Amino acid sequence: TDERNRLVSLAIEVVSGRIPVVAATGSQSLAETRILTQHAVDSGADALLIVTPYYIRPPQGGLVDYYLELAANHETPWMIYHIPGRTAVSVTLESLKRIKDNSESFVGMKHAVNDLGFVSNCLNELGKDFKIFVGLEELSFPMMAVGACGLMNAVSNLRPQPLAEMCEAVWTGDFQRARELHHQLLELNQAVFYETNPIPMKYMMKRLGIIPRNEHRLPMVPAPPELTERLDGVLERMGLIETAKLSCAS
């Protein structure tokens, strides 16, 4: 908890008001989430991202009460991080409507689910101003095409520029350009899931000189040789390895 709070404080300090900071403050425990959330609020985070409590698989009524309990203690805009593949619990449209009806500061969701229909239903029921951020790399363009407002995307750690260009293309209605960028990034988007994220991501970031060390904490482990070879092939086909070598040499 102390380390996560320090990361939020450091991010806000480094950004220094230049761009909004969305702090992820969710955990399995209400008590721990409350501590993380209050720290982010007190530190000046612009918005909060609170994951559905993982492992315990609460009922929908428990989810609604959990989020409303947290929202009652602050006025900072907040979003749900919806990633049932890792938390083992989904949030329903009816639950989202109940939360929105009872929390004025509830503004959106990071949606890391292969379900475009749910996105459309959310926007139809909760309003076009409800902010949905794409949490699955392969769906970045398709989900934005049906109304998601932006990305919260691991690949942006590797290739922020083309992802930013894709978002701009969607926002300006240039869907042909957005599709082109989507297909250019497809293999890299898929590579993130060759093994549990962030194992592939950290290897590729180290390979490109973005981070100094490929460190993991157990039970996560660095990519084994067969995976690094496969990832190197992706980076080579993307034209990134040579660029990384030149960058490191300079």
PDB file of C-alpha atoms in Angstrom:
ATOM      1  CA  THR A   1       0.000   0.000   0.000  1.00  0.00           C
ATOM      2  CA  ASP A   2       2.792   2.426   0.858  1.00  0.00           C
ATOM      3  CA  GLU A   3       4.564   1.654  -2.403  1.00  0.00           C
ATOM      4  CA  ARG A   4       1.443   2.149  -4.507  1.00  0.00           C
ATOM      5  CA  ASN A   5       0.751   5.448  -2.772  1.00  0.00           C
ATOM      6  CA  ARG A   6       4.313   6.566  -3.430  1.00  0.00           C
ATOM      7  CA  LEU A   7       3.908   5.763  -7.137  1.00  0.00           C
ATOM      8  CA  VAL A   8       0.813   7.960  -7.321  1.00  0.00           C
ATOM      9  CA  SER A   9       2.556  10.814  -5.519  1.00  0.00           C
ATOM     10  CA  LEU A  10       5.573  10.500  -7.812  1.00  0.00           C
ATOM     11  CA  ALA A  11       3.454  10.462 -10.975  1.00  0.00           C
ATOM     12  CA  ILE A  12       1.586  13.597  -9.915  1.00  0.00           C
ATOM     13  CA  GLU A  13       4.861  15.293  -9.005  1.00  0.00           C
ATOM     14  CA  VAL A  14       6.548  14.439 -12.323  1.00  0.00           C
ATOM     15  CA  VAL A  15       3.529  15.370 -14.470  1.00  0.00           C
ATOM     16  CA  SER A  16       3.173  18.668 -12.578  1.00  0.00           C
ATOM     17  CA  GLY A  17      -0.215  19.510 -14.048  1.00  0.00           C
ATOM     18  CA  ARG A  18       0.774  19.086 -17.699  1.00  0.00           C
ATOM     19  CA  ILE A  19      -1.653  16.205 -18.314  1.00  0.00           C
ATOM     20  CA  PRO A  20      -4.377  14.559 -16.227  1.00  0.00           C
ATOM     21  CA  VAL A  21      -3.363  11.723 -13.911  1.00  0.00           C
ATOM     22  CA  VAL A  22      -5.722   8.769 -13.493  1.00  0.00           C
ATOM     23  CA  ALA A  23      -4.686   6.804 -10.398  1.00  0.00           C
ATOM     24  CA  ALA A  24      -5.503   3.098 -10.125  1.00  0.00           C
ATOM     25  CA  THR A  25      -6.600   2.610  -6.523  1.00  0.00           C
ATOM     26  CA  GLY A  26      -8.489  -0.676  -6.485  1.00  0.00           C
ATOM     27  CA  SER A  27      -7.702  -3.860  -4.578  1.00  0.00           C
ATOM     28  CA  GLN A  28      -9.495  -6.915  -3.235  1.00  0.00           C
ATOM     29  CA  SER A  29     -10.229  -5.239   0.087  1.00  0.00           C
ATOM     30  CA  LEU A  30     -12.570  -2.320   0.791  1.00  0.00           C
ATOM     31  CA  ALA A  31     -10.292  -1.099   3.583  1.00  0.00           C
ATOM     32  CA  GLU A  32      -7.190  -1.149   1.381  1.00  0.00           C
ATOM     33  CA  THR A  33      -9.004   0.426  -1.566  1.00  0.00           C
ATOM     34  CA  ARG A  34     -10.245   3.186   0.716  1.00  0.00           C
ATOM     35  CA  ILE A  35      -6.653   3.940   1.848  1.00  0.00           C
ATOM     36  CA  LEU A  36      -5.339   3.988  -1.724  1.00  0.00           C
ATOM     37  CA  THR A  37      -8.255   6.068  -2.976  1.00  0.00           C
ATOM     38  CA  GLN A  38      -8.040   8.665  -0.228  1.00  0.00           C
ATOM     39  CA  HIS A  39      -4.314   9.082  -0.788  1.00  0.00           C
ATOM     40  CA  ALA A  40      -4.854   9.669  -4.516  1.00  0.00           C
ATOM     41  CA  VAL A  41      -7.607  12.179  -3.803  1.00  0.00           C
ATOM     42  CA  ASP A  42      -5.499  14.027  -1.227  1.00  0.00           C
ATOM     43  CA  SER A  43      -2.521  14.035  -3.603  1.00  0.00           C
ATOM     44  CA  GLY A  44      -4.512  15.719  -6.358  1.00  0.00           C
ATOM     45  CA  ALA A  45      -5.210  12.905  -8.820  1.00  0.00           C
ATOM     46  CA  ASP A  46      -7.547  14.069 -11.569  1.00  0.00           C
ATOM     47  CA  ALA A  47      -9.503  10.807 -11.656  1.00  0.00           C
ATOM     48  CA  LEU A  48      -9.551   7.339 -10.129  1.00  0.00           C
ATOM     49  CA  LEU A  49      -9.659   3.877 -11.695  1.00  0.00           C
ATOM     50  CA  ILE A  50     -10.989   1.234  -9.299  1.00  0.00           C
ATOM     51  CA  VAL A  51     -10.830  -2.411 -10.322  1.00  0.00           C
ATOM     52  CA  THR A  52     -13.635  -4.803  -9.456  1.00  0.00           C
ATOM     53  CA  PRO A  53     -12.585  -6.732  -6.306  1.00  0.00           C
ATOM     54  CA  TYR A  54     -10.779  -9.834  -7.463  1.00  0.00           C
ATOM     55  CA  TYR A  55     -10.903 -13.493  -6.371  1.00  0.00           C
ATOM     56  CA  ILE A  56     -13.899 -13.242  -4.025  1.00  0.00           C
ATOM     57  CA  ARG A  57     -16.491 -12.960  -6.846  1.00  0.00           C
ATOM     58  CA  PRO A  58     -19.041 -10.743  -5.076  1.00  0.00           C
ATOM     59  CA  PRO A  59     -22.697 -10.593  -6.172  1.00  0.00           C
ATOM     60  CA  GLN A  60     -23.866  -7.576  -8.183  1.00  0.00           C
ATOM     61  CA  GLY A  61     -25.516  -6.012  -5.140  1.00  0.00           C
ATOM     62  CA  GLY A  62     -22.224  -6.224  -3.276  1.00  0.00           C
ATOM     63  CA  LEU A  63     -20.375  -4.592  -6.165  1.00  0.00           C
ATOM     64  CA  VAL A  64     -22.833  -1.710  -6.280  1.00  0.00           C
ATOM     65  CA  ASP A  65     -22.621  -1.126  -2.510  1.00  0.00           C
ATOM     66  CA  TYR A  66     -18.818  -1.413  -2.608  1.00  0.00           C
ATOM     67  CA  TYR A  67     -18.441   1.300  -5.216  1.00  0.00           C
ATOM     68  CA  LEU A  68     -21.025   3.600  -3.692  1.00  0.00           C
ATOM     69  CA  GLU A  69     -19.347   3.245  -0.289  1.00  0.00           C
ATOM     70  CA  LEU A  70     -16.050   4.359  -1.807  1.00  0.00           C
ATOM     71  CA  ALA A  71     -17.600   7.178  -3.832  1.00  0.00           C
ATOM     72  CA  ALA A  72     -19.300   8.657  -0.778  1.00  0.00           C
ATOM     73  CA  ASN A  73     -15.947   9.779   0.640  1.00  0.00           C
ATOM     74  CA  HIS A  74     -14.785  12.053  -2.214  1.00  0.00           C
ATOM     75  CA  GLU A  75     -15.911  14.094  -5.225  1.00  0.00           C
ATOM     76  CA  THR A  76     -13.070  13.117  -7.586  1.00  0.00           C
ATOM     77  CA  PRO A  77     -14.276  11.642 -10.910  1.00  0.00           C
ATOM     78  CA  TRP A  78     -13.885   7.882 -10.882  1.00  0.00           C
ATOM     79  CA  MET A  79     -14.181   4.905 -13.198  1.00  0.00           C
ATOM     80  CA  ILE A  80     -14.548   1.158 -12.879  1.00  0.00           C
ATOM     81  CA  TYR A  81     -11.765  -1.064 -14.203  1.00  0.00           C
ATOM     82  CA  HIS A  82     -13.701  -3.940 -15.759  1.00  0.00           C
ATOM     83  CA  ILE A  83     -11.389  -6.900 -16.385  1.00  0.00           C
ATOM     84  CA  PRO A  84     -13.247 -10.126 -15.514  1.00  0.00           C
ATOM     85  CA  GLY A  85     -10.529 -12.286 -17.061  1.00  0.00           C
ATOM     86  CA  ARG A  86      -8.305 -11.367 -14.118  1.00  0.00           C
ATOM     87  CA  THR A  87     -10.808 -10.592 -11.376  1.00  0.00           C
ATOM     88  CA  ALA A  88     -13.332 -13.390 -12.027  1.00  0.00           C
ATOM     89  CA  VAL A  89     -16.280 -11.004 -11.744  1.00  0.00           C
ATOM     90  CA  SER A  90     -18.204  -9.016 -14.351  1.00  0.00           C
ATOM     91  CA  VAL A  91     -20.261  -5.911 -13.763  1.00  0.00           C
ATOM     92  CA  THR A  92     -23.662  -5.836 -15.445  1.00  0.00           C
ATOM     93  CA  LEU A  93     -25.310  -2.972 -17.269  1.00  0.00           C
ATOM     94  CA  GLU A  94     -27.990  -2.809 -14.579  1.00  0.00           C
ATOM     95  CA  SER A  95     -25.303  -2.450 -11.886  1.00  0.00           C
ATOM     96  CA  LEU A  96     -23.612   0.338 -13.843  1.00  0.00           C
ATOM     97  CA  LYS A  97     -26.942   2.150 -14.112  1.00  0.00           C
ATOM     98  CA  ARG A  98     -27.546   1.824 -10.365  1.00  0.00           C
ATOM     99  CA  ILE A  99     -24.082   3.158  -9.595  1.00  0.00           C
ATOM    100  CA  LYS A 100     -24.446   6.071 -12.010  1.00  0.00           C
ATOM    101  CA  ASP A 101     -27.852   6.973 -10.587  1.00  0.00           C
ATOM    102  CA  ASN A 102     -26.356   7.197  -7.099  1.00  0.00           C
ATOM    103  CA  SER A 103     -22.903   8.691  -7.737  1.00  0.00           C
ATOM    104  CA  GLU A 104     -22.547  11.937  -9.679  1.00  0.00           C
ATOM    105  CA  SER A 105     -18.771  11.484  -9.811  1.00  0.00           C
ATOM    106  CA  PHE A 106     -18.976   8.100 -11.584  1.00  0.00           C
ATOM    107  CA  VAL A 107     -17.912   8.989 -15.123  1.00  0.00           C
ATOM    108  CA  GLY A 108     -16.813   5.856 -16.945  1.00  0.00           C
ATOM    109  CA  MET A 109     -15.087   2.524 -17.266  1.00  0.00           C
ATOM    110  CA  LYS A 110     -11.933   0.869 -18.543  1.00  0.00           C
ATOM    111  CA  HIS A 111     -13.345  -2.071 -20.492  1.00  0.00           C
ATOM    112  CA  ALA A 112     -10.915  -4.975 -20.892  1.00  0.00           C
ATOM    113  CA  VAL A 113     -13.412  -7.461 -22.300  1.00  0.00           C
ATOM    114  CA  ASN A 114     -13.906  -8.827 -25.804  1.00  0.00           C
ATOM    115  CA  ASP A 115     -17.474  -7.529 -25.963  1.00  0.00           C
ATOM    116  CA  LEU A 116     -18.281  -4.651 -28.320  1.00  0.00           C
ATOM    117  CA  GLY A 117     -22.003  -5.114 -27.798  1.00  0.00           C
ATOM    118  CA  PHE A 118     -21.640  -4.237 -24.119  1.00  0.00           C
ATOM    119  CA  VAL A 119     -19.918  -0.981 -25.080  1.00  0.00           C
ATOM    120  CA  SER A 120     -22.777   0.016 -27.353  1.00  0.00           C
ATOM    121  CA  ASN A 121     -25.353  -0.909 -24.719  1.00  0.00           C
ATOM    122  CA  CYS A 122     -23.505   1.132 -22.072  1.00  0.00           C
ATOM    123  CA  LEU A 123     -23.379   4.223 -24.265  1.00  0.00           C
ATOM    124  CA  ASN A 124     -27.044   3.852 -25.226  1.00  0.00           C
ATOM    125  CA  GLU A 125     -28.197   3.416 -21.627  1.00  0.00           C
ATOM    126  CA  LEU A 126     -25.744   5.625 -19.733  1.00  0.00           C
ATOM    127  CA  GLY A 127     -25.361   8.429 -22.273  1.00  0.00           C
ATOM    128  CA  LYS A 128     -22.782   9.333 -24.886  1.00  0.00           C
ATOM    129  CA  ASP A 129     -20.790  11.266 -22.249  1.00  0.00           C
ATOM    130  CA  PHE A 130     -20.094   8.050 -20.336  1.00  0.00           C
ATOM    131  CA  LYS A 131     -16.369   7.533 -20.867  1.00  0.00           C
ATOM    132  CA  ILE A 132     -15.278   4.087 -21.993  1.00  0.00           C
ATOM    133  CA  PHE A 133     -11.550   3.467 -22.384  1.00  0.00           C
ATOM    134  CA  VAL A 134     -10.336   0.424 -24.318  1.00  0.00           C
ATOM    135  CA  GLY A 135      -8.398  -2.044 -22.179  1.00  0.00           C
ATOM    136  CA  LEU A 136      -7.742  -4.763 -24.786  1.00  0.00           C
ATOM    137  CA  GLU A 137      -5.100  -3.931 -27.400  1.00  0.00           C
ATOM    138  CA  GLU A 138      -6.656  -5.822 -30.312  1.00  0.00           C
ATOM    139  CA  LEU A 139      -9.943  -3.934 -29.826  1.00  0.00           C
ATOM    140  CA  SER A 140      -8.409  -0.458 -29.718  1.00  0.00           C
ATOM    141  CA  PHE A 141      -9.772   0.634 -33.082  1.00  0.00           C
ATOM    142  CA  PRO A 142     -13.001  -1.421 -33.180  1.00  0.00           C
ATOM    143  CA  MET A 143     -14.087  -0.263 -29.718  1.00  0.00           C
ATOM    144  CA  MET A 144     -13.281   3.369 -30.456  1.00  0.00           C
ATOM    145  CA  ALA A 145     -15.195   3.052 -33.723  1.00  0.00           C
ATOM    146  CA  VAL A 146     -18.396   2.281 -31.780  1.00  0.00           C
ATOM    147  CA  GLY A 147     -17.884   5.068 -29.249  1.00  0.00           C
ATOM    148  CA  ALA A 148     -15.052   4.429 -26.774  1.00  0.00           C
ATOM    149  CA  CYS A 149     -13.316   7.732 -26.010  1.00  0.00           C
ATOM    150  CA  GLY A 150      -9.691   6.548 -25.784  1.00  0.00           C
ATOM    151  CA  LEU A 151      -7.214   3.894 -24.734  1.00  0.00           C
ATOM    152  CA  MET A 152      -5.646   2.578 -21.540  1.00  0.00           C
ATOM    153  CA  ASN A 153      -3.241   0.375 -23.340  1.00  0.00           C
ATOM    154  CA  ALA A 154      -0.060  -1.567 -22.505  1.00  0.00           C
ATOM    155  CA  VAL A 155       1.310  -1.234 -26.055  1.00  0.00           C
ATOM    156  CA  SER A 156       1.375   2.539 -25.615  1.00  0.00           C
ATOM    157  CA  ASN A 157       4.461   1.939 -23.469  1.00  0.00           C
ATOM    158  CA  LEU A 158       6.165   0.711 -26.648  1.00  0.00           C
ATOM    159  CA  ARG A 159       4.533   2.662 -29.488  1.00  0.00           C
ATOM    160  CA  PRO A 160       2.741   5.730 -28.144  1.00  0.00           C
ATOM    161  CA  GLN A 161       2.925   7.745 -31.365  1.00  0.00           C
ATOM    162  CA  PRO A 162       0.948   5.470 -33.738  1.00  0.00           C
ATOM    163  CA  LEU A 163      -1.635   4.830 -31.020  1.00  0.00           C
ATOM    164  CA  ALA A 164      -2.050   8.565 -30.495  1.00  0.00           C
ATOM    165  CA  GLU A 165      -2.378   8.980 -34.272  1.00  0.00           C
ATOM    166  CA  MET A 166      -5.030   6.263 -34.372  1.00  0.00           C
ATOM    167  CA  CYS A 167      -7.049   8.009 -31.678  1.00  0.00           C
ATOM    168  CA  GLU A 168      -6.758  11.322 -33.516  1.00  0.00           C
ATOM    169  CA  ALA A 169      -7.858   9.636 -36.739  1.00  0.00           C
ATOM    170  CA  VAL A 170     -10.995   8.248 -35.080  1.00  0.00           C
ATOM    171  CA  TRP A 171     -11.800  11.578 -33.427  1.00  0.00           C
ATOM    172  CA  THR A 172     -11.537  13.393 -36.764  1.00  0.00           C
ATOM    173  CA  GLY A 173     -13.514  10.742 -38.646  1.00  0.00           C
ATOM    174  CA  ASP A 174     -10.586   9.438 -40.706  1.00  0.00           C
ATOM    175  CA  PHE A 175     -11.486   5.785 -40.284  1.00  0.00           C
ATOM    176  CA  GLN A 176      -9.392   4.662 -43.245  1.00  0.00           C
ATOM    177  CA  ARG A 177      -6.234   5.940 -41.556  1.00  0.00           C
ATOM    178  CA  ALA A 178      -7.342   4.488 -38.224  1.00  0.00           C
ATOM    179  CA  ARG A 179      -7.818   1.066 -39.840  1.00  0.00           C
ATOM    180  CA  GLU A 180      -4.376   1.254 -41.430  1.00  0.00           C
ATOM    181  CA  LEU A 181      -2.771   1.943 -38.045  1.00  0.00           C
ATOM    182  CA  HIS A 182      -4.849  -0.805 -36.436  1.00  0.00           C
ATOM    183  CA  HIS A 183      -3.488  -3.378 -38.884  1.00  0.00           C
ATOM    184  CA  GLN A 184       0.072  -2.054 -38.577  1.00  0.00           C
ATOM    185  CA  LEU A 185      -0.113  -2.597 -34.809  1.00  0.00           C
ATOM    186  CA  LEU A 186      -2.009  -5.891 -34.892  1.00  0.00           C
ATOM    187  CA  GLU A 187       0.913  -8.288 -34.398  1.00  0.00           C
ATOM    188  CA  LEU A 188       2.392  -6.140 -31.641  1.00  0.00           C
ATOM    189  CA  ASN A 189      -1.016  -5.953 -29.945  1.00  0.00           C
ATOM    190  CA  GLN A 190      -1.251  -9.734 -30.059  1.00  0.00           C
ATOM    191  CA  ALA A 191       2.312 -10.193 -28.778  1.00  0.00           C
ATOM    192  CA  VAL A 192       1.377  -8.635 -25.440  1.00  0.00           C
ATOM    193  CA  PHE A 193      -0.623 -11.793 -24.741  1.00  0.00           C
ATOM    194  CA  TYR A 194       1.886 -14.411 -25.868  1.00  0.00           C
ATOM    195  CA  GLU A 195       2.369 -14.866 -22.112  1.00  0.00           C
ATOM    196  CA  THR A 196       0.740 -13.259 -19.086  1.00  0.00           C
ATOM    197  CA  ASN A 197       1.090  -9.493 -19.294  1.00  0.00           C
ATOM    198  CA  PRO A 198       3.453  -7.797 -18.392  1.00  0.00           C
ATOM    199  CA  ILE A 199       6.007 -10.545 -19.105  1.00  0.00           C
ATOM    200  CA  PRO A 200       6.133  -9.887 -22.887  1.00  0.00           C
ATOM    201  CA  MET A 201       5.755  -6.135 -22.392  1.00  0.00           C
ATOM    202  CA  LYS A 202       8.668  -5.811 -19.969  1.00  0.00           C
ATOM    203  CA  TYR A 203      10.924  -7.872 -22.216  1.00  0.00           C
ATOM    204  CA  MET A 204      10.131  -5.727 -25.247  1.00  0.00           C
ATOM    205  CA  MET A 205      10.560  -2.502 -23.282  1.00  0.00           C
ATOM    206  CA  LYS A 206      13.972  -3.659 -22.102  1.00  0.00           C
ATOM    207  CA  ARG A 207      14.858  -4.827 -25.613  1.00  0.00           C
ATOM    208  CA  LEU A 208      14.079  -1.356 -26.971  1.00  0.00           C
ATOM    209  CA  GLY A 209      15.976   0.435 -24.210  1.00  0.00           C
ATOM    210  CA  ILE A 210      12.850   1.983 -22.680  1.00  0.00           C
ATOM    211  CA  ILE A 211      13.493   0.477 -19.233  1.00  0.00           C
ATOM    212  CA  PRO A 212      16.935  -0.387 -17.795  1.00  0.00           C
ATOM    213  CA  ARG A 213      16.085  -3.829 -16.384  1.00  0.00           C
ATOM    214  CA  ASN A 214      13.598  -6.591 -17.055  1.00  0.00           C
ATOM    215  CA  GLU A 215      12.578  -7.131 -13.438  1.00  0.00           C
ATOM    216  CA  HIS A 216       9.667  -9.168 -12.117  1.00  0.00           C
ATOM    217  CA  ARG A 217       8.396 -10.146  -8.705  1.00  0.00           C
ATOM    218  CA  LEU A 218       7.371 -13.723  -8.041  1.00  0.00           C
ATOM    219  CA  PRO A 219       5.161 -15.395  -9.057  1.00  0.00           C
ATOM    220  CA  MET A 220       5.831 -13.450 -12.277  1.00  0.00           C
ATOM    221  CA  VAL A 221       9.080 -14.360 -14.043  1.00  0.00           C
ATOM    222  CA  PRO A 222      11.032 -12.952 -17.017  1.00  0.00           C
ATOM    223  CA  ALA A 223      10.314 -14.266 -20.498  1.00  0.00           C
ATOM    224  CA  PRO A 224      12.045 -17.619 -21.234  1.00  0.00           C
ATOM    225  CA  PRO A 225      14.317 -17.957 -24.313  1.00  0.00           C
ATOM    226  CA  GLU A 226      11.648 -19.396 -26.592  1.00  0.00           C
ATOM    227  CA  LEU A 227       9.384 -16.429 -25.850  1.00  0.00           C
ATOM    228  CA  THR A 228      12.138 -13.825 -26.254  1.00  0.00           C
ATOM    229  CA  GLU A 229      12.941 -15.276 -29.684  1.00  0.00           C
ATOM    230  CA  ARG A 230       9.308 -15.020 -30.691  1.00  0.00           C
ATOM    231  CA  LEU A 231       9.051 -11.444 -29.410  1.00  0.00           C
ATOM    232  CA  ASP A 232      12.273 -10.481 -31.180  1.00  0.00           C
ATOM    233  CA  GLY A 233      10.657 -11.642 -34.411  1.00  0.00           C
ATOM    234  CA  VAL A 234       7.706  -9.317 -33.803  1.00  0.00           C
ATOM    235  CA  LEU A 235       9.976  -6.359 -33.065  1.00  0.00           C
ATOM    236  CA  GLU A 236      12.090  -7.093 -36.122  1.00  0.00           C
ATOM    237  CA  ARG A 237       9.051  -7.229 -38.423  1.00  0.00           C
ATOM    238  CA  MET A 238       7.857  -3.948 -36.895  1.00  0.00           C
ATOM    239  CA  GLY A 239      11.213  -2.394 -37.718  1.00  0.00           C
ATOM    240  CA  LEU A 240      11.888  -1.601 -34.061  1.00  0.00           C
ATOM    241  CA  ILE A 241      14.964  -3.615 -33.113  1.00  0.00           C
ATOM    242  CA  GLU A 242      17.286  -1.778 -35.471  1.00  0.00           C
ATOM    243  CA  THR A 243      15.903   1.537 -34.229  1.00  0.00           C
ATOM    244  CA  ALA A 244      16.513   0.435 -30.645  1.00  0.00           C
ATOM    245  CA  LYS A 245      20.140  -0.502 -31.422  1.00  0.00           C
ATOM    246  CA  LEU A 246      20.776   2.877 -33.001  1.00  0.00           C
ATOM    247  CA  SER A 247      19.145   4.601 -30.063  1.00  0.00           C
ATOM    248  CA  CYS A 248      21.252   2.660 -27.545  1.00  0.00           C
ATOM    249  CA  ALA A 249      24.420   3.373 -29.522  1.00  0.00           C
ATOM    250  CA  SER A 250      23.704   7.076 -29.522  1.00  0.00           C
TER     251      SER A 250
END
